[in-house]
Amino acid sequence: MEAKPESNVLVIDDSGTIRQGIKIVLHQAKLFDNILDASNAEDGLEIVKSRRVELILCDIVMPGMDGYQFLSTVKGLVEYRDIPVILLTGRDSVESKVRGLDLGASDYVTKPFEADELIARVRVQLKVKRLQDELKIAKQRYKEMSITDFLTEIYNRRHFMELFTLEFSRSRRYDFQLSLMIYDIDNFKSINDTYGHSVGDEVLRVLTRLIREEIRQHDVFARYGGEEFVLMLPQTSVDGAMSVAEKLRQKVAAYHFDSMDGKNITISIGVATYPSAEFDTSEKLINAADNALYVAKRSGKNKVVFADPSHETKD
């Protein structure tokens, strides 16, 4: 189980007496694991950059960088802008408070402060921060689910097509080579019929792992549908793509699947490469690879077939 990260609060004030008073109040409330402090905004900024901070209490009037400048700097940095900042002010004017709120402050406390009020305002900001963090995590999970195949945990067809369209446009603009392969598990229906769909699902997951172990980080691998997968290899020549495809075919054919009592499976692969006068659109390149796959299946399976731009295919 992953350890929960420590919760830290940062107190910035040029008065050591005020810092100590705030630290005593926060310590008694037991809201944080660590209470960090700085006597000026510059040092406070260094702490923010080096430690995980959940909340900041910052004085407005300080020598050098004041609280407004500190607030503006923190909110201008993407990685720290979500940290709530409570301003500490001896000024009770509406203008000073509004200015702080306009710059992104979450709240303010007027000095001298009441301990109960300070804790209440800190609790509110912590609750808001944690709700925001949960929302961010939920949004990230939803995004991952929307682009990922639930079974194999690689990209789904829709997201692959988005990436492929962009990469094809880039390859055409800069005259880069772009190879595409579509592969299909041979006789997959018989696996489901013989061993059941749960075993078929496990075969898909294991096969995905075998392929991922062999491809580059910037190659794009996706489930195209059913037992069909697609692999995009940017800046890869015909020879390079054919070499990769053959390596994948051999690796799969040699693997013994425990879920199938140690039996083997095979895959057929269709390969197409841009640039080509005949395959001058992303749709045509996909169709070429798909047609090459069809030839591989029709001519005996367990083989790699390249879509020749002359409309002939070869293995």
Tab-separated table of C-alpha atoms in Angstrom, residues 31-306:
chain	number	residue	atom	x	y	z
A	31	LEU	CA	-3.907	19.477	11.216
A	32	PHE	CA	-0.453	18.962	9.697
A	33	ASP	CA	2.493	16.623	10.053
A	34	ASN	CA	5.015	19.454	9.735
A	35	ILE	CA	4.872	23.210	10.283
A	36	LEU	CA	7.454	24.980	8.126
A	37	ASP	CA	8.318	28.646	8.498
A	38	ALA	CA	10.269	31.429	6.829
A	39	SER	CA	11.109	34.981	7.905
A	40	ASN	CA	10.831	36.406	4.384
A	41	ALA	CA	9.017	35.711	1.125
A	42	GLU	CA	12.175	34.763	-0.785
A	43	ASP	CA	12.975	31.940	1.626
A	44	GLY	CA	9.312	30.945	1.648
A	45	LEU	CA	9.357	30.618	-2.121
A	46	GLU	CA	12.372	28.300	-1.944
A	47	ILE	CA	10.518	26.098	0.557
A	48	VAL	CA	7.490	25.923	-1.726
A	49	LYS	CA	9.732	24.775	-4.582
A	50	SER	CA	11.521	22.138	-2.506
A	51	ARG	CA	8.794	20.728	-0.228
A	52	ARG	CA	5.236	19.548	-0.705
A	53	VAL	CA	3.071	22.271	0.867
A	54	GLU	CA	-0.678	21.969	1.406
A	55	LEU	CA	-1.364	25.510	2.668
A	56	ILE	CA	0.497	28.799	3.119
A	57	LEU	CA	-0.068	31.567	5.656
A	58	CYS	CA	1.754	34.690	4.484
A	59	ASP	CA	2.158	38.173	5.925
A	60	ILE	CA	1.521	41.051	3.549
A	61	VAL	CA	3.956	43.684	4.835
A	62	MET	CA	7.529	42.367	4.764
A	63	PRO	CA	10.887	43.797	3.689
A	64	GLY	CA	12.024	42.855	0.208
A	65	MET	CA	9.318	40.814	-1.544
A	66	ASP	CA	5.991	41.596	0.147
A	67	GLY	CA	3.020	39.273	0.502
A	68	TYR	CA	1.318	40.528	-2.667
A	69	GLN	CA	4.444	39.870	-4.742
A	70	PHE	CA	4.853	36.436	-3.184
A	71	LEU	CA	1.226	35.607	-3.903
A	72	SER	CA	1.497	36.801	-7.495
A	73	THR	CA	4.660	34.727	-8.013
A	74	VAL	CA	3.170	31.525	-6.582
A	75	LYS	CA	-0.063	31.859	-8.564
A	76	GLY	CA	1.978	32.474	-11.702
A	77	LEU	CA	3.673	29.074	-11.421
A	78	VAL	CA	1.442	26.279	-12.741
A	79	GLU	CA	2.735	23.622	-10.368
A	80	TYR	CA	2.004	25.724	-7.245
A	81	ARG	CA	-1.025	27.818	-8.154
A	82	ASP	CA	-3.471	25.414	-6.502
A	83	ILE	CA	-1.887	25.817	-3.056
A	84	PRO	CA	-4.297	27.891	-0.931
A	85	VAL	CA	-2.751	31.059	0.499
A	86	ILE	CA	-4.193	32.792	3.556
A	87	LEU	CA	-2.880	36.346	3.889
A	88	LEU	CA	-1.973	37.739	7.302
A	89	THR	CA	-2.603	41.463	7.527
A	90	GLY	CA	-2.501	44.129	10.176
A	91	ARG	CA	-4.476	46.341	7.834
A	92	ASP	CA	-8.217	46.164	8.252
A	93	SER	CA	-8.950	48.104	5.062
A	94	VAL	CA	-11.254	46.616	2.457
A	95	GLU	CA	-8.883	47.703	-0.315
A	96	SER	CA	-5.930	45.650	0.953
A	97	LYS	CA	-8.115	42.567	1.365
A	98	VAL	CA	-9.703	42.915	-2.069
A	99	ARG	CA	-6.284	43.329	-3.660
A	100	GLY	CA	-5.118	40.081	-2.085
A	101	LEU	CA	-8.235	38.201	-3.162
A	102	ASP	CA	-7.882	39.555	-6.692
A	103	LEU	CA	-4.321	38.206	-6.815
A	104	GLY	CA	-5.534	34.736	-5.871
A	105	ALA	CA	-5.537	34.628	-2.072
A	106	SER	CA	-7.977	32.072	-0.683
A	107	ASP	CA	-8.695	34.003	2.522
A	108	TYR	CA	-7.184	36.459	5.000
A	109	VAL	CA	-6.735	36.774	8.754
A	110	THR	CA	-6.371	40.134	10.485
A	111	LYS	CA	-3.631	40.467	13.100
A	112	PRO	CA	-3.789	40.168	16.019
A	113	PHE	CA	-5.789	37.016	15.330
A	114	GLU	CA	-7.976	34.818	17.475
A	115	ALA	CA	-6.747	31.219	17.600
A	116	ASP	CA	-10.218	29.755	16.965
A	117	GLU	CA	-10.762	31.990	13.934
A	118	LEU	CA	-7.363	31.096	12.479
A	119	ILE	CA	-7.995	27.365	12.845
A	120	ALA	CA	-11.508	27.671	11.410
A	121	ARG	CA	-10.223	29.458	8.301
A	122	VAL	CA	-7.388	26.948	7.889
A	123	ARG	CA	-9.839	24.019	8.184
A	124	VAL	CA	-12.080	25.512	5.493
A	125	GLN	CA	-9.196	25.974	3.067
A	126	LEU	CA	-7.888	22.473	3.721
A	127	LYS	CA	-11.334	21.031	3.022
A	128	VAL	CA	-11.627	23.014	-0.223
A	129	LYS	CA	-8.101	21.980	-1.264
A	130	ARG	CA	-8.764	18.309	-0.651
A	131	LEU	CA	-12.048	18.430	-2.541
A	132	GLN	CA	-10.228	20.107	-5.454
A	133	ASP	CA	-7.510	17.439	-5.342
A	134	GLU	CA	-10.132	14.671	-5.416
A	135	LEU	CA	-11.822	16.348	-8.376
A	136	LYS	CA	-8.501	16.594	-10.248
A	137	ILE	CA	-7.819	12.900	-9.633
A	138	ALA	CA	-11.325	11.979	-10.795
A	139	LYS	CA	-10.940	14.075	-13.952
A	140	GLN	CA	-7.566	12.448	-14.691
A	141	ARG	CA	-9.046	8.982	-14.218
A	142	TYR	CA	-11.947	9.840	-16.497
A	143	LYS	CA	-9.528	11.116	-19.134
A	144	GLU	CA	-7.465	7.930	-18.913
A	145	MET	CA	-10.611	5.798	-19.172
A	146	SER	CA	-11.774	7.736	-22.235
A	147	ILE	CA	-8.580	7.003	-24.181
A	148	THR	CA	-7.706	3.562	-22.811
A	149	ASP	CA	-8.963	0.091	-23.635
A	150	PHE	CA	-10.301	-1.288	-20.353
A	151	LEU	CA	-9.034	-4.838	-20.891
A	152	THR	CA	-5.486	-4.362	-22.183
A	153	GLU	CA	-4.859	-0.883	-20.699
A	154	ILE	CA	-3.384	0.433	-23.940
A	155	TYR	CA	-4.909	3.141	-26.139
A	156	ASN	CA	-8.335	2.520	-27.632
A	157	ARG	CA	-9.122	2.879	-31.320
A	158	ARG	CA	-10.620	6.362	-31.077
A	159	HIS	CA	-7.587	7.864	-29.351
A	160	PHE	CA	-5.208	6.031	-31.657
A	161	MET	CA	-6.921	7.566	-34.680
A	162	GLU	CA	-6.491	11.032	-33.188
A	163	LEU	CA	-2.767	10.461	-32.643
A	164	PHE	CA	-2.297	8.754	-35.999
A	165	THR	CA	-3.964	11.606	-37.887
A	166	LEU	CA	-1.664	14.124	-36.188
A	167	GLU	CA	1.454	12.041	-36.790
A	168	PHE	CA	0.578	11.451	-40.436
A	169	SER	CA	0.163	15.199	-40.969
A	170	ARG	CA	3.540	15.808	-39.308
A	171	SER	CA	5.213	13.140	-41.436
A	172	ARG	CA	3.785	14.594	-44.625
A	173	ARG	CA	4.791	18.136	-43.669
A	174	TYR	CA	8.417	17.242	-42.884
A	175	ASP	CA	8.747	14.311	-45.286
A	176	PHE	CA	9.293	11.827	-42.449
A	177	GLN	CA	8.811	8.104	-42.863
A	178	LEU	CA	5.888	6.611	-40.967
A	179	SER	CA	5.155	2.905	-40.680
A	180	LEU	CA	1.954	1.269	-39.573
A	181	MET	CA	1.205	-2.328	-38.745
A	182	ILE	CA	-2.080	-4.025	-37.996
A	183	TYR	CA	-1.951	-7.469	-36.451
A	184	ASP	CA	-4.595	-10.054	-35.720
A	185	ILE	CA	-4.534	-13.166	-33.510
A	186	ASP	CA	-4.942	-16.251	-35.673
A	187	ASN	CA	-7.908	-18.517	-34.856
A	188	PHE	CA	-8.883	-16.433	-31.847
A	189	LYS	CA	-12.512	-17.600	-31.973
A	190	SER	CA	-11.393	-21.171	-31.361
A	191	ILE	CA	-9.522	-20.010	-28.229
A	192	ASN	CA	-12.729	-18.534	-26.818
A	193	ASP	CA	-14.749	-21.596	-27.863
A	194	THR	CA	-12.246	-24.063	-26.384
A	195	TYR	CA	-11.092	-22.334	-23.217
A	196	GLY	CA	-13.757	-19.712	-22.568
A	197	HIS	CA	-13.843	-15.931	-22.837
A	198	SER	CA	-11.946	-15.370	-19.578
A	199	VAL	CA	-8.964	-17.227	-21.035
A	200	GLY	CA	-9.387	-15.296	-24.278
A	201	ASP	CA	-9.203	-12.062	-22.283
A	202	GLU	CA	-6.052	-13.253	-20.518
A	203	VAL	CA	-4.461	-14.084	-23.873
A	204	LEU	CA	-5.146	-10.525	-25.031
A	205	ARG	CA	-3.564	-9.087	-21.891
A	206	VAL	CA	-0.459	-11.294	-22.095
A	207	LEU	CA	-0.064	-10.614	-25.795
A	208	THR	CA	-0.243	-6.888	-25.110
A	209	ARG	CA	2.545	-7.224	-22.548
A	210	LEU	CA	4.723	-9.193	-24.978
A	211	ILE	CA	4.363	-6.506	-27.637
A	212	ARG	CA	4.947	-3.601	-25.256
A	213	GLU	CA	8.222	-5.151	-24.106
A	214	GLU	CA	9.617	-4.878	-27.644
A	215	ILE	CA	8.486	-1.474	-28.903
A	216	ARG	CA	9.966	1.981	-28.372
A	217	GLN	CA	8.547	4.474	-25.910
A	218	HIS	CA	7.368	6.807	-28.676
A	219	ASP	CA	5.676	4.073	-30.733
A	220	VAL	CA	1.891	4.150	-30.416
A	221	PHE	CA	0.190	0.856	-29.600
A	222	ALA	CA	-3.586	0.413	-29.452
A	223	ARG	CA	-6.355	-2.129	-29.512
A	224	TYR	CA	-8.081	-1.675	-32.840
A	225	GLY	CA	-11.047	-3.912	-32.108
A	226	GLY	CA	-11.661	-7.459	-30.838
A	227	GLU	CA	-8.421	-9.417	-31.327
A	228	GLU	CA	-6.994	-6.841	-33.741
A	229	PHE	CA	-4.266	-4.400	-32.704
A	230	VAL	CA	-2.468	-1.525	-34.390
A	231	LEU	CA	1.041	-0.198	-33.947
A	232	MET	CA	2.335	3.124	-35.301
A	233	LEU	CA	6.097	3.567	-35.690
A	234	PRO	CA	7.072	7.203	-36.355
A	235	GLN	CA	10.167	7.883	-38.473
A	236	THR	CA	10.542	4.191	-39.303
A	237	SER	CA	11.470	2.817	-42.730
A	238	VAL	CA	10.031	-0.191	-44.532
A	239	ASP	CA	12.987	-2.349	-43.508
A	240	GLY	CA	12.765	-1.184	-39.921
A	241	ALA	CA	9.043	-1.868	-39.705
A	242	MET	CA	9.366	-5.301	-41.312
A	243	SER	CA	12.150	-6.190	-38.891
A	244	VAL	CA	10.040	-5.171	-35.899
A	245	ALA	CA	6.988	-7.017	-37.232
A	246	GLU	CA	8.935	-10.223	-37.793
A	247	LYS	CA	10.477	-9.974	-34.328
A	248	LEU	CA	7.017	-9.613	-32.791
A	249	ARG	CA	5.634	-12.502	-34.822
A	250	GLN	CA	8.443	-14.800	-33.711
A	251	LYS	CA	8.195	-13.771	-30.070
A	252	VAL	CA	4.466	-14.472	-29.930
A	253	ALA	CA	4.795	-17.796	-31.762
A	254	ALA	CA	7.449	-18.967	-29.285
A	255	TYR	CA	5.501	-18.038	-26.157
A	256	HIS	CA	3.692	-20.744	-24.173
A	257	PHE	CA	0.441	-19.466	-22.653
A	258	ASP	CA	-0.179	-20.864	-19.175
A	259	SER	CA	-3.886	-20.130	-19.440
A	260	MET	CA	-4.011	-22.431	-22.497
A	261	ASP	CA	-2.144	-25.330	-20.882
A	262	GLY	CA	1.158	-24.140	-22.334
A	263	LYS	CA	-0.036	-24.004	-25.928
A	264	ASN	CA	1.139	-21.390	-28.439
A	265	ILE	CA	-0.721	-18.901	-30.576
A	266	THR	CA	0.295	-17.022	-33.712
A	267	ILE	CA	-0.407	-13.619	-35.190
A	268	SER	CA	-0.642	-12.276	-38.728
A	269	ILE	CA	0.643	-8.774	-39.460
A	270	GLY	CA	0.033	-6.294	-42.254
A	271	VAL	CA	2.593	-3.477	-42.706
A	272	ALA	CA	2.412	-0.247	-44.721
A	273	THR	CA	4.842	2.678	-44.899
A	274	TYR	CA	4.575	6.354	-45.863
A	275	PRO	CA	5.717	8.212	-47.972
A	276	SER	CA	4.086	6.620	-50.958
A	277	ALA	CA	2.243	8.161	-53.888
A	278	GLU	CA	-0.475	5.530	-53.484
A	279	PHE	CA	-0.795	5.908	-49.703
A	280	ASP	CA	-0.949	9.706	-49.544
A	281	THR	CA	-3.608	10.011	-46.845
A	282	SER	CA	-3.912	8.528	-43.374
A	283	GLU	CA	-7.000	6.591	-44.468
A	284	LYS	CA	-5.166	5.043	-47.414
A	285	LEU	CA	-2.227	4.015	-45.235
A	286	ILE	CA	-4.556	2.266	-42.792
A	287	ASN	CA	-6.401	0.551	-45.622
A	288	ALA	CA	-3.093	-0.591	-47.100
A	289	ALA	CA	-1.979	-2.173	-43.822
A	290	ASP	CA	-5.417	-3.728	-43.368
A	291	ASN	CA	-5.345	-5.211	-46.890
A	292	ALA	CA	-1.867	-6.595	-46.241
A	293	LEU	CA	-3.182	-8.225	-43.070
A	294	TYR	CA	-6.001	-9.793	-45.093
A	295	VAL	CA	-3.437	-11.260	-47.506
A	296	ALA	CA	-1.425	-12.648	-44.582
A	297	LYS	CA	-4.527	-14.331	-43.165
A	298	ARG	CA	-5.674	-15.664	-46.525
A	299	SER	CA	-2.252	-17.057	-47.456
A	300	GLY	CA	-1.742	-19.259	-44.411
A	301	LYS	CA	-1.540	-17.000	-41.329
A	302	ASN	CA	1.419	-16.589	-38.939
A	303	LYS	CA	3.247	-14.296	-41.334
A	304	VAL	CA	4.130	-10.671	-42.036
A	305	VAL	CA	2.975	-9.082	-45.297
A	306	PHE	CA	4.068	-5.671	-46.571
